[in-house]
């Protein structure tokens, strides 16, 4: 890592959030589905930093508060609403809801616990679920503003140059049965908005044969590229508290998704209670209705082999399906996975931090996850133990028992 020193800065207020459209596409798709099917859900989301920052995040409390105050004054513009209406899977009544939507400051609190920053969003799910991505990139940008910007950007550009050169060299090699395609998934942990713009603009201009889109809806609109995303863990987890039998929550979540999107956005997330438990519920019905699966924890090769074996068991040609990998990827890992799988199944790669925050400074590993819904705990039992998110050990034990998962 480049040796850069973090120093406090005293600068006039500059909003980190440029647009309410600047969030991941799957926030809109989940938001629409939950508004239509479970509009009364009450939830709690909790911020957490999984690694040790260069200085205490608690120092950012007042700046984060000011940014959230400003966020809660913002609304969608007519141009942004028109763009959302142009997406065939976004329904008109949902956009009508967004025309009057405002984030409510009363639903989110910022405190400190020693050196740690504590952020909680508590309230109706359709009013608080959207805070997540904004909170994450607000904290990130405020945090990285204290580092030497010129040195960081110089290193970032050097690394981006190397990535683009490597992709062009890769393009001279023989391709496999299915193409290599990747997208930007880096809004939540980016260095800054300006750097995110630069990365996406250069990739779209210089390697369009490989770079196929971004999860950032604002940048998709701005650069006229494809918005990418379907569902995240919070959507599946919510169904643990929606009144269905716990053993059936995955099937209920997938069924509601099918009914909402009728064939669009057909990539299912597999690791809320682990891949093995997911595949037991992902029967022929769902395997035919969904276009593919997304990996977000555990060994990606093991996961992919299980997915292909499952499709073959169901007598489905894997080449008609797609595996999307999105867990801590860089280009080298993505290309290695492509080489392993691309003759047998279509692949896609969502690369986040190592596109938008690879500037020689240790990135923050921050998340803001759903922890309670309708008064009860919800959780994910990730295939990567460090990603399991719940403080309720009793509920975790029950979830493991129901889905026959070892500790």
mmCIF file of C-alpha atoms in Angstrom:
data_model
loop_
_atom_site.group_PDB
_atom_site.id
_atom_site.type_symbol
_atom_site.label_atom_id
_atom_site.label_comp_id
_atom_site.label_asym_id
_atom_site.label_seq_id
_atom_site.Cartn_x
_atom_site.Cartn_y
_atom_site.Cartn_z
ATOM 1 C CA UNK A 1 0.000 0.000 0.000
ATOM 2 C CA UNK A 2 1.144 3.551 -0.710
ATOM 3 C CA UNK A 3 2.204 5.389 2.430
ATOM 4 C CA UNK A 4 -0.407 8.129 2.677
ATOM 5 C CA UNK A 5 -1.227 9.994 5.851
ATOM 6 C CA UNK A 6 -4.753 10.847 6.936
ATOM 7 C CA UNK A 7 -5.135 14.399 8.195
ATOM 8 C CA UNK A 8 -8.320 16.191 9.310
ATOM 9 C CA UNK A 9 -9.532 18.889 6.947
ATOM 10 C CA UNK A 10 -11.656 21.951 7.586
ATOM 11 C CA UNK A 11 -13.517 22.626 4.343
ATOM 12 C CA UNK A 12 -16.886 24.162 3.452
ATOM 13 C CA UNK A 13 -19.782 21.728 3.235
ATOM 14 C CA UNK A 14 -19.833 19.811 -0.034
ATOM 15 C CA UNK A 15 -22.583 17.240 -0.499
ATOM 16 C CA UNK A 16 -21.289 13.722 -1.068
ATOM 17 C CA UNK A 17 -24.606 12.601 -2.568
ATOM 18 C CA UNK A 18 -25.199 14.099 -6.009
ATOM 19 C CA UNK A 19 -28.491 12.423 -6.860
ATOM 20 C CA UNK A 20 -31.006 10.060 -5.293
ATOM 21 C CA UNK A 21 -30.518 8.004 -8.451
ATOM 22 C CA UNK A 22 -26.902 7.368 -7.431
ATOM 23 C CA UNK A 23 -27.404 4.038 -5.741
ATOM 24 C CA UNK A 24 -27.304 0.389 -6.771
ATOM 25 C CA UNK A 25 -29.973 -0.758 -9.211
ATOM 26 C CA UNK A 26 -30.989 -3.599 -6.917
ATOM 27 C CA UNK A 27 -32.093 -1.067 -4.308
ATOM 28 C CA UNK A 28 -34.792 0.070 -6.746
ATOM 29 C CA UNK A 29 -35.821 -3.436 -7.805
ATOM 30 C CA UNK A 30 -36.080 -4.680 -4.195
ATOM 31 C CA UNK A 31 -37.782 -1.448 -3.141
ATOM 32 C CA UNK A 32 -40.441 -1.889 -5.808
ATOM 33 C CA UNK A 33 -41.063 -5.552 -4.959
ATOM 34 C CA UNK A 34 -41.293 -4.884 -1.221
ATOM 35 C CA UNK A 35 -43.538 -1.855 -1.712
ATOM 36 C CA UNK A 36 -45.926 -3.971 -3.770
ATOM 37 C CA UNK A 37 -45.894 -7.158 -1.699
ATOM 38 C CA UNK A 38 -44.963 -6.141 1.872
ATOM 39 C CA UNK A 39 -45.489 -2.375 2.253
ATOM 40 C CA UNK A 40 -46.044 -2.502 6.016
ATOM 41 C CA UNK A 41 -42.768 -4.166 7.049
ATOM 42 C CA UNK A 42 -40.913 -2.518 9.945
ATOM 43 C CA UNK A 43 -37.145 -2.960 9.930
ATOM 44 C CA UNK A 44 -33.793 -2.104 11.496
ATOM 45 C CA UNK A 45 -30.528 -1.679 9.584
ATOM 46 C CA UNK A 46 -27.147 -1.529 11.298
ATOM 47 C CA UNK A 47 -23.829 -0.075 10.101
ATOM 48 C CA UNK A 48 -20.629 -2.002 10.793
ATOM 49 C CA UNK A 49 -16.943 -1.685 9.903
ATOM 50 C CA UNK A 50 -15.305 -5.112 9.544
ATOM 51 C CA UNK A 51 -11.688 -3.967 9.438
ATOM 52 C CA UNK A 52 -9.488 -1.472 11.307
ATOM 53 C CA UNK A 53 -9.452 2.020 9.778
ATOM 54 C CA UNK A 54 -6.417 4.301 9.724
ATOM 55 C CA UNK A 55 -8.140 6.610 12.203
ATOM 56 C CA UNK A 56 -11.310 6.229 14.309
ATOM 57 C CA UNK A 57 -14.479 6.504 12.265
ATOM 58 C CA UNK A 58 -16.079 8.135 15.313
ATOM 59 C CA UNK A 59 -14.250 11.312 14.250
ATOM 60 C CA UNK A 60 -16.586 11.527 11.263
ATOM 61 C CA UNK A 61 -19.795 11.661 13.300
ATOM 62 C CA UNK A 62 -20.605 15.369 12.858
ATOM 63 C CA UNK A 63 -19.738 15.326 9.150
ATOM 64 C CA UNK A 64 -21.905 12.246 8.585
ATOM 65 C CA UNK A 65 -24.779 13.945 10.426
ATOM 66 C CA UNK A 66 -24.540 16.987 8.139
ATOM 67 C CA UNK A 67 -24.487 14.811 5.043
ATOM 68 C CA UNK A 68 -27.577 12.898 6.196
ATOM 69 C CA UNK A 69 -29.345 16.163 6.991
ATOM 70 C CA UNK A 70 -28.747 17.217 3.392
ATOM 71 C CA UNK A 71 -29.730 13.804 1.976
ATOM 72 C CA UNK A 72 -33.123 14.173 3.638
ATOM 73 C CA UNK A 73 -33.773 17.406 1.720
ATOM 74 C CA UNK A 74 -33.225 15.802 -1.687
ATOM 75 C CA UNK A 75 -35.801 14.539 -4.161
ATOM 76 C CA UNK A 76 -35.773 12.863 -7.555
ATOM 77 C CA UNK A 77 -35.633 15.152 -10.578
ATOM 78 C CA UNK A 78 -37.973 14.837 -13.527
ATOM 79 C CA UNK A 79 -35.085 13.609 -15.687
ATOM 80 C CA UNK A 80 -34.279 10.885 -13.172
ATOM 81 C CA UNK A 81 -37.899 9.786 -12.889
ATOM 82 C CA UNK A 82 -38.187 9.656 -16.668
ATOM 83 C CA UNK A 83 -35.083 7.477 -16.809
ATOM 84 C CA UNK A 84 -36.550 5.051 -14.277
ATOM 85 C CA UNK A 85 -39.792 4.909 -16.259
ATOM 86 C CA UNK A 86 -37.755 3.932 -19.321
ATOM 87 C CA UNK A 87 -36.629 0.702 -17.613
ATOM 88 C CA UNK A 88 -39.254 -1.862 -18.586
ATOM 89 C CA UNK A 89 -39.206 -3.677 -15.225
ATOM 90 C CA UNK A 90 -39.826 -0.492 -13.207
ATOM 91 C CA UNK A 91 -43.569 0.002 -12.838
ATOM 92 C CA UNK A 92 -45.318 3.321 -13.182
ATOM 93 C CA UNK A 93 -46.930 3.305 -9.732
ATOM 94 C CA UNK A 94 -43.513 2.815 -8.113
ATOM 95 C CA UNK A 95 -42.165 5.839 -9.979
ATOM 96 C CA UNK A 96 -45.239 7.772 -8.882
ATOM 97 C CA UNK A 97 -44.310 6.882 -5.283
ATOM 98 C CA UNK A 98 -40.776 8.146 -5.900
ATOM 99 C CA UNK A 99 -42.054 11.508 -7.149
ATOM 100 C CA UNK A 100 -43.141 12.342 -3.594
ATOM 101 C CA UNK A 101 -40.534 10.313 -1.700
ATOM 102 C CA UNK A 102 -38.197 11.994 0.799
ATOM 103 C CA UNK A 103 -35.841 10.327 3.253
ATOM 104 C CA UNK A 104 -36.987 11.047 6.803
ATOM 105 C CA UNK A 105 -34.229 12.131 9.195
ATOM 106 C CA UNK A 106 -36.146 10.795 12.186
ATOM 107 C CA UNK A 107 -35.593 7.234 10.969
ATOM 108 C CA UNK A 108 -31.757 7.306 11.101
ATOM 109 C CA UNK A 109 -29.427 7.998 14.021
ATOM 110 C CA UNK A 110 -25.660 8.466 14.224
ATOM 111 C CA UNK A 111 -23.826 7.854 17.497
ATOM 112 C CA UNK A 112 -20.405 6.645 18.583
ATOM 113 C CA UNK A 113 -19.291 3.637 20.607
ATOM 114 C CA UNK A 114 -15.728 4.389 21.639
ATOM 115 C CA UNK A 115 -13.750 4.805 18.420
ATOM 116 C CA UNK A 116 -16.515 3.227 16.343
ATOM 117 C CA UNK A 117 -19.249 4.915 14.369
ATOM 118 C CA UNK A 118 -22.732 3.542 15.091
ATOM 119 C CA UNK A 119 -25.479 4.176 12.551
ATOM 120 C CA UNK A 120 -28.972 2.701 12.813
ATOM 121 C CA UNK A 121 -31.922 3.128 10.458
ATOM 122 C CA UNK A 122 -35.183 2.033 12.088
ATOM 123 C CA UNK A 123 -38.641 2.393 10.613
ATOM 124 C CA UNK A 124 -40.882 1.290 7.732
ATOM 125 C CA UNK A 125 -38.761 -0.749 5.329
ATOM 126 C CA UNK A 126 -39.892 1.189 2.274
ATOM 127 C CA UNK A 127 -38.643 4.376 3.983
ATOM 128 C CA UNK A 128 -35.349 3.166 5.479
ATOM 129 C CA UNK A 129 -33.991 0.486 3.133
ATOM 130 C CA UNK A 130 -32.688 3.129 0.741
ATOM 131 C CA UNK A 131 -30.344 4.660 3.319
ATOM 132 C CA UNK A 132 -27.798 1.816 3.025
ATOM 133 C CA UNK A 133 -25.806 2.721 -0.086
ATOM 134 C CA UNK A 134 -25.846 6.449 0.648
ATOM 135 C CA UNK A 135 -24.549 5.903 4.190
ATOM 136 C CA UNK A 136 -21.760 3.667 2.930
ATOM 137 C CA UNK A 137 -20.411 5.996 0.297
ATOM 138 C CA UNK A 138 -20.884 9.052 2.517
ATOM 139 C CA UNK A 139 -18.668 7.432 5.171
ATOM 140 C CA UNK A 140 -16.173 6.302 2.530
ATOM 141 C CA UNK A 141 -15.806 9.664 0.834
ATOM 142 C CA UNK A 142 -15.552 11.582 4.113
ATOM 143 C CA UNK A 143 -12.957 9.091 5.350
ATOM 144 C CA UNK A 144 -10.772 9.304 2.240
ATOM 145 C CA UNK A 145 -10.973 13.105 2.007
ATOM 146 C CA UNK A 146 -8.401 13.201 4.823
ATOM 147 C CA UNK A 147 -5.725 11.504 2.708
ATOM 148 C CA UNK A 148 -3.406 13.135 0.173
ATOM 149 C CA UNK A 149 -5.707 13.371 -2.830
ATOM 150 C CA UNK A 150 -3.052 14.107 -5.452
ATOM 151 C CA UNK A 151 -0.894 11.159 -4.440
ATOM 152 C CA UNK A 152 -3.855 8.797 -4.209
ATOM 153 C CA UNK A 153 -5.225 9.793 -7.615
ATOM 154 C CA UNK A 154 -1.819 9.476 -9.252
ATOM 155 C CA UNK A 155 -1.517 5.931 -7.916
ATOM 156 C CA UNK A 156 -5.112 5.153 -8.850
ATOM 157 C CA UNK A 157 -4.553 6.270 -12.436
ATOM 158 C CA UNK A 158 -1.385 4.206 -12.677
ATOM 159 C CA UNK A 159 -3.300 1.143 -11.525
ATOM 160 C CA UNK A 160 -6.250 1.869 -13.810
ATOM 161 C CA UNK A 161 -3.856 2.214 -16.760
ATOM 162 C CA UNK A 162 -2.437 -1.211 -15.887
ATOM 163 C CA UNK A 163 -5.918 -2.760 -15.699
ATOM 164 C CA UNK A 164 -6.912 -1.388 -19.092
ATOM 165 C CA UNK A 165 -3.610 -2.535 -20.633
ATOM 166 C CA UNK A 166 -4.121 -6.017 -19.153
ATOM 167 C CA UNK A 167 -7.647 -6.174 -20.582
ATOM 168 C CA UNK A 168 -6.427 -5.172 -24.044
ATOM 169 C CA UNK A 169 -3.723 -7.833 -23.877
ATOM 170 C CA UNK A 170 -6.304 -10.371 -22.696
ATOM 171 C CA UNK A 171 -8.436 -9.398 -25.692
ATOM 172 C CA UNK A 172 -5.712 -10.579 -28.044
ATOM 173 C CA UNK A 173 -5.968 -14.112 -26.650
ATOM 174 C CA UNK A 174 -8.453 -16.727 -27.885
ATOM 175 C CA UNK A 175 -11.847 -16.433 -26.203
ATOM 176 C CA UNK A 176 -13.727 -19.435 -24.866
ATOM 177 C CA UNK A 177 -17.219 -20.593 -25.764
ATOM 178 C CA UNK A 178 -18.885 -17.761 -23.829
ATOM 179 C CA UNK A 179 -17.639 -14.133 -23.720
ATOM 180 C CA UNK A 180 -15.826 -12.361 -20.879
ATOM 181 C CA UNK A 181 -17.963 -9.543 -19.458
ATOM 182 C CA UNK A 182 -17.641 -7.493 -16.280
ATOM 183 C CA UNK A 183 -19.465 -4.585 -14.657
ATOM 184 C CA UNK A 184 -18.783 -1.927 -12.041
ATOM 185 C CA UNK A 185 -20.270 -2.800 -8.642
ATOM 186 C CA UNK A 186 -18.243 -0.190 -6.744
ATOM 187 C CA UNK A 187 -20.540 2.637 -5.636
ATOM 188 C CA UNK A 188 -20.760 1.679 -1.947
ATOM 189 C CA UNK A 189 -17.021 1.583 -1.200
ATOM 190 C CA UNK A 190 -15.669 4.088 -3.700
ATOM 191 C CA UNK A 191 -12.875 6.571 -3.031
ATOM 192 C CA UNK A 192 -14.939 9.470 -4.312
ATOM 193 C CA UNK A 193 -17.654 10.338 -6.804
ATOM 194 C CA UNK A 194 -15.141 12.046 -9.100
ATOM 195 C CA UNK A 195 -12.915 8.969 -9.174
ATOM 196 C CA UNK A 196 -15.900 6.709 -9.807
ATOM 197 C CA UNK A 197 -16.820 8.894 -12.803
ATOM 198 C CA UNK A 198 -13.294 8.673 -14.168
ATOM 199 C CA UNK A 199 -13.106 4.881 -13.826
ATOM 200 C CA UNK A 200 -16.463 4.234 -15.488
ATOM 201 C CA UNK A 201 -15.896 6.749 -18.274
ATOM 202 C CA UNK A 202 -12.505 5.277 -19.170
ATOM 203 C CA UNK A 203 -13.649 1.652 -19.052
ATOM 204 C CA UNK A 204 -16.693 2.405 -21.204
ATOM 205 C CA UNK A 205 -14.548 4.251 -23.753
ATOM 206 C CA UNK A 206 -11.455 2.030 -23.838
ATOM 207 C CA UNK A 207 -12.645 -1.557 -23.272
ATOM 208 C CA UNK A 208 -16.351 -1.603 -24.256
ATOM 209 C CA UNK A 209 -16.028 -5.175 -25.522
ATOM 210 C CA UNK A 210 -15.568 -6.330 -21.901
ATOM 211 C CA UNK A 211 -17.109 -3.563 -19.765
ATOM 212 C CA UNK A 212 -20.865 -4.046 -19.924
ATOM 213 C CA UNK A 213 -22.417 -1.802 -17.298
ATOM 214 C CA UNK A 214 -22.604 -0.438 -13.793
ATOM 215 C CA UNK A 215 -24.762 -0.985 -10.721
ATOM 216 C CA UNK A 216 -24.763 2.822 -10.248
ATOM 217 C CA UNK A 217 -28.051 3.945 -11.814
ATOM 218 C CA UNK A 218 -26.993 7.606 -11.991
ATOM 219 C CA UNK A 219 -23.825 6.744 -13.924
ATOM 220 C CA UNK A 220 -25.753 4.343 -16.162
ATOM 221 C CA UNK A 221 -28.017 7.238 -17.127
ATOM 222 C CA UNK A 222 -25.146 9.715 -17.437
ATOM 223 C CA UNK A 223 -22.903 7.552 -19.615
ATOM 224 C CA UNK A 224 -25.694 5.708 -21.439
ATOM 225 C CA UNK A 225 -24.544 2.273 -20.313
ATOM 226 C CA UNK A 226 -26.493 -0.674 -18.953
ATOM 227 C CA UNK A 227 -27.661 -0.588 -15.296
ATOM 228 C CA UNK A 228 -26.878 -3.916 -13.609
ATOM 229 C CA UNK A 229 -28.479 -5.595 -10.590
ATOM 230 C CA UNK A 230 -31.290 -7.773 -9.287
ATOM 231 C CA UNK A 231 -31.551 -8.613 -5.573
ATOM 232 C CA UNK A 232 -29.448 -8.434 -2.398
ATOM 233 C CA UNK A 233 -29.469 -10.300 0.912
ATOM 234 C CA UNK A 234 -31.937 -7.945 2.597
ATOM 235 C CA UNK A 235 -34.700 -8.992 0.191
ATOM 236 C CA UNK A 236 -34.308 -12.688 0.959
ATOM 237 C CA UNK A 237 -33.722 -12.104 4.687
ATOM 238 C CA UNK A 238 -36.919 -10.079 5.013
ATOM 239 C CA UNK A 239 -38.962 -13.173 4.187
ATOM 240 C CA UNK A 240 -37.690 -14.807 7.380
ATOM 241 C CA UNK A 241 -40.133 -12.455 9.128
ATOM 242 C CA UNK A 242 -43.004 -12.283 6.633
ATOM 243 C CA UNK A 243 -45.190 -14.955 8.184
ATOM 244 C CA UNK A 244 -44.196 -17.919 6.035
ATOM 245 C CA UNK A 245 -42.732 -21.047 7.613
ATOM 246 C CA UNK A 246 -39.011 -20.345 8.127
ATOM 247 C CA UNK A 247 -38.073 -23.424 6.128
ATOM 248 C CA UNK A 248 -39.955 -21.939 3.147
ATOM 249 C CA UNK A 249 -38.684 -18.352 3.225
ATOM 250 C CA UNK A 250 -36.374 -18.747 0.203
ATOM 251 C CA UNK A 251 -39.133 -20.218 -1.955
ATOM 252 C CA UNK A 252 -41.518 -17.454 -0.895
ATOM 253 C CA UNK A 253 -38.965 -14.756 -1.741
ATOM 254 C CA UNK A 254 -38.198 -16.258 -5.141
ATOM 255 C CA UNK A 255 -41.898 -16.708 -5.944
ATOM 256 C CA UNK A 256 -42.725 -13.075 -5.137
ATOM 257 C CA UNK A 257 -39.782 -11.991 -7.302
ATOM 258 C CA UNK A 258 -41.044 -14.042 -10.236
ATOM 259 C CA UNK A 259 -44.517 -12.579 -9.889
ATOM 260 C CA UNK A 260 -43.167 -9.019 -9.632
ATOM 261 C CA UNK A 261 -40.758 -9.057 -12.567
ATOM 262 C CA UNK A 262 -42.239 -11.728 -14.866
ATOM 263 C CA UNK A 263 -38.916 -12.817 -16.369
ATOM 264 C CA UNK A 264 -36.848 -9.655 -15.965
ATOM 265 C CA UNK A 265 -33.990 -9.348 -13.452
ATOM 266 C CA UNK A 266 -33.594 -13.103 -13.325
ATOM 267 C CA UNK A 267 -30.407 -13.597 -11.301
ATOM 268 C CA UNK A 268 -30.991 -15.180 -7.890
ATOM 269 C CA UNK A 269 -28.711 -14.626 -4.895
ATOM 270 C CA UNK A 270 -27.706 -17.928 -3.307
ATOM 271 C CA UNK A 271 -25.880 -17.401 -0.020
ATOM 272 C CA UNK A 272 -28.429 -16.190 2.542
ATOM 273 C CA UNK A 273 -28.328 -19.617 4.202
ATOM 274 C CA UNK A 274 -25.528 -21.069 2.093
ATOM 275 C CA UNK A 275 -25.372 -22.620 -1.365
ATOM 276 C CA UNK A 276 -26.315 -26.162 -0.346
ATOM 277 C CA UNK A 277 -29.491 -25.022 1.426
ATOM 278 C CA UNK A 278 -30.325 -22.722 -1.473
ATOM 279 C CA UNK A 279 -30.056 -25.478 -4.062
ATOM 280 C CA UNK A 280 -32.408 -27.698 -2.061
ATOM 281 C CA UNK A 281 -35.068 -25.021 -2.639
ATOM 282 C CA UNK A 282 -34.019 -24.084 -6.179
ATOM 283 C CA UNK A 283 -36.016 -26.792 -7.923
ATOM 284 C CA UNK A 284 -36.796 -27.262 -11.627
ATOM 285 C CA UNK A 285 -39.531 -24.605 -11.471
ATOM 286 C CA UNK A 286 -37.189 -21.868 -10.248
ATOM 287 C CA UNK A 287 -34.214 -23.121 -12.264
ATOM 288 C CA UNK A 288 -36.226 -22.641 -15.454
ATOM 289 C CA UNK A 289 -37.670 -19.271 -14.429
ATOM 290 C CA UNK A 290 -34.402 -17.642 -13.324
ATOM 291 C CA UNK A 291 -31.640 -16.833 -15.830
ATOM 292 C CA UNK A 292 -28.859 -17.649 -13.392
ATOM 293 C CA UNK A 293 -27.271 -17.283 -9.977
ATOM 294 C CA UNK A 294 -25.045 -14.769 -8.161
ATOM 295 C CA UNK A 295 -22.065 -15.717 -5.990
ATOM 296 C CA UNK A 296 -21.217 -13.517 -2.993
ATOM 297 C CA UNK A 297 -19.416 -15.736 -0.478
ATOM 298 C CA UNK A 298 -17.413 -18.938 -0.144
ATOM 299 C CA UNK A 299 -15.048 -20.551 -2.624
ATOM 300 C CA UNK A 300 -16.228 -19.377 -6.076
ATOM 301 C CA UNK A 301 -14.951 -22.471 -7.897
ATOM 302 C CA UNK A 302 -16.699 -24.856 -5.493
ATOM 303 C CA UNK A 303 -19.856 -22.728 -5.744
ATOM 304 C CA UNK A 304 -19.783 -22.684 -9.541
ATOM 305 C CA UNK A 305 -19.230 -26.419 -9.790
ATOM 306 C CA UNK A 306 -22.209 -26.999 -7.495
ATOM 307 C CA UNK A 307 -24.357 -24.734 -9.681
ATOM 308 C CA UNK A 308 -23.399 -26.524 -12.892
ATOM 309 C CA UNK A 309 -23.952 -29.936 -11.294
ATOM 310 C CA UNK A 310 -27.382 -28.794 -10.115
ATOM 311 C CA UNK A 311 -28.413 -27.659 -13.591
ATOM 312 C CA UNK A 312 -27.185 -30.942 -15.100
ATOM 313 C CA UNK A 313 -29.095 -32.909 -12.456
ATOM 314 C CA UNK A 314 -32.231 -31.026 -13.519
ATOM 315 C CA UNK A 315 -31.413 -31.768 -17.193
ATOM 316 C CA UNK A 316 -30.887 -28.088 -17.982
ATOM 317 C CA UNK A 317 -28.049 -27.154 -20.343
ATOM 318 C CA UNK A 318 -25.745 -24.912 -18.241
ATOM 319 C CA UNK A 319 -24.845 -22.906 -21.344
ATOM 320 C CA UNK A 320 -28.389 -21.529 -21.273
ATOM 321 C CA UNK A 321 -27.770 -20.129 -17.786
ATOM 322 C CA UNK A 322 -25.434 -17.544 -16.257
ATOM 323 C CA UNK A 323 -23.215 -17.397 -13.170
ATOM 324 C CA UNK A 324 -22.446 -13.926 -11.820
ATOM 325 C CA UNK A 325 -19.448 -13.624 -9.494
ATOM 326 C CA UNK A 326 -19.273 -10.586 -7.195
ATOM 327 C CA UNK A 327 -17.342 -11.467 -4.031
ATOM 328 C CA UNK A 328 -14.208 -9.359 -3.535
ATOM 329 C CA UNK A 329 -13.148 -9.694 -7.150
ATOM 330 C CA UNK A 330 -10.272 -8.073 -8.978
ATOM 331 C CA UNK A 331 -9.581 -8.531 -12.676
ATOM 332 C CA UNK A 332 -7.074 -11.350 -12.162
ATOM 333 C CA UNK A 333 -9.588 -13.370 -10.136
ATOM 334 C CA UNK A 334 -12.355 -12.659 -12.644
ATOM 335 C CA UNK A 335 -10.242 -13.801 -15.592
ATOM 336 C CA UNK A 336 -9.173 -16.946 -13.730
ATOM 337 C CA UNK A 337 -12.832 -17.800 -13.015
ATOM 338 C CA UNK A 338 -13.721 -17.079 -16.629
ATOM 339 C CA UNK A 339 -11.025 -19.492 -17.813
ATOM 340 C CA UNK A 340 -12.345 -22.162 -15.456
ATOM 341 C CA UNK A 341 -16.051 -21.912 -16.334
ATOM 342 C CA UNK A 342 -16.633 -20.147 -19.645
ATOM 343 C CA UNK A 343 -16.663 -23.233 -21.879
ATOM 344 C CA UNK A 344 -19.460 -24.747 -19.783
ATOM 345 C CA UNK A 345 -21.653 -21.831 -18.702
ATOM 346 C CA UNK A 346 -22.065 -18.110 -19.366
ATOM 347 C CA UNK A 347 -20.303 -15.967 -16.772
ATOM 348 C CA UNK A 348 -20.476 -12.380 -15.603
ATOM 349 C CA UNK A 349 -18.367 -10.499 -13.078
ATOM 350 C CA UNK A 350 -19.253 -7.617 -10.766
ATOM 351 C CA UNK A 351 -16.095 -5.863 -9.564
ATOM 352 C CA UNK A 352 -16.424 -3.262 -6.832
ATOM 353 C CA UNK A 353 -13.724 -2.042 -4.481
ATOM 354 C CA UNK A 354 -10.832 -3.004 -6.756
ATOM 355 C CA UNK A 355 -12.205 -0.785 -9.503
ATOM 356 C CA UNK A 356 -13.412 2.243 -7.533
ATOM 357 C CA UNK A 357 -11.087 2.235 -4.511
ATOM 358 C CA UNK A 358 -7.771 0.788 -5.678
ATOM 359 C CA UNK A 359 -5.564 3.820 -5.042
ATOM 360 C CA UNK A 360 -2.928 2.507 -2.662
ATOM 361 C CA UNK A 361 -4.850 3.142 0.561
ATOM 362 C CA UNK A 362 -6.379 0.283 2.524
ATOM 363 C CA UNK A 363 -10.134 0.334 1.721
ATOM 364 C CA UNK A 364 -12.740 0.277 4.445
ATOM 365 C CA UNK A 365 -14.731 -2.929 4.747
ATOM 366 C CA UNK A 366 -18.022 -1.363 5.791
ATOM 367 C CA UNK A 367 -21.569 -2.705 5.508
ATOM 368 C CA UNK A 368 -25.059 -1.665 6.539
ATOM 369 C CA UNK A 369 -27.240 -4.720 6.899
ATOM 370 C CA UNK A 370 -30.801 -5.622 7.804
ATOM 371 C CA UNK A 371 -30.805 -7.109 11.324
ATOM 372 C CA UNK A 372 -34.483 -7.046 12.353
ATOM 373 C CA UNK A 373 -37.805 -7.177 10.515
ATOM 374 C CA UNK A 374 -41.299 -6.969 11.989
ATOM 375 C CA UNK A 375 -39.918 -7.195 15.520
ATOM 376 C CA UNK A 376 -37.801 -10.320 15.061
ATOM 377 C CA UNK A 377 -34.209 -11.071 14.181
ATOM 378 C CA UNK A 378 -33.226 -11.938 10.619
ATOM 379 C CA UNK A 379 -29.849 -13.204 9.507
ATOM 380 C CA UNK A 380 -27.722 -14.609 6.749
ATOM 381 C CA UNK A 381 -25.578 -17.697 7.235
ATOM 382 C CA UNK A 382 -22.903 -16.850 4.716
ATOM 383 C CA UNK A 383 -20.607 -19.395 3.077
ATOM 384 C CA UNK A 384 -17.847 -17.066 4.330
ATOM 385 C CA UNK A 385 -18.086 -17.117 8.162
ATOM 386 C CA UNK A 386 -16.928 -13.501 8.557
ATOM 387 C CA UNK A 387 -19.947 -12.331 6.579
ATOM 388 C CA UNK A 388 -22.560 -13.845 8.897
ATOM 389 C CA UNK A 389 -24.548 -10.876 10.202
ATOM 390 C CA UNK A 390 -26.634 -11.201 13.360
ATOM 391 C CA UNK A 391 -26.165 -10.636 17.081
ATOM 392 C CA UNK A 392 -28.966 -13.056 17.938
ATOM 393 C CA UNK A 393 -27.181 -16.347 18.580
ATOM 394 C CA UNK A 394 -30.467 -18.074 19.444
ATOM 395 C CA UNK A 395 -31.947 -17.229 16.056
ATOM 396 C CA UNK A 396 -28.723 -18.203 14.272
ATOM 397 C CA UNK A 397 -28.809 -21.589 15.994
ATOM 398 C CA UNK A 398 -32.454 -22.061 15.013
ATOM 399 C CA UNK A 399 -31.709 -21.088 11.406
ATOM 400 C CA UNK A 400 -28.852 -23.616 11.278
ATOM 401 C CA UNK A 401 -31.103 -26.328 12.684
ATOM 402 C CA UNK A 402 -33.931 -25.647 10.229
ATOM 403 C CA UNK A 403 -31.611 -25.713 7.210
ATOM 404 C CA UNK A 404 -29.341 -28.485 8.522
ATOM 405 C CA UNK A 405 -26.223 -26.312 8.517
ATOM 406 C CA UNK A 406 -23.197 -27.186 10.613
ATOM 407 C CA UNK A 407 -21.757 -24.551 12.990
#
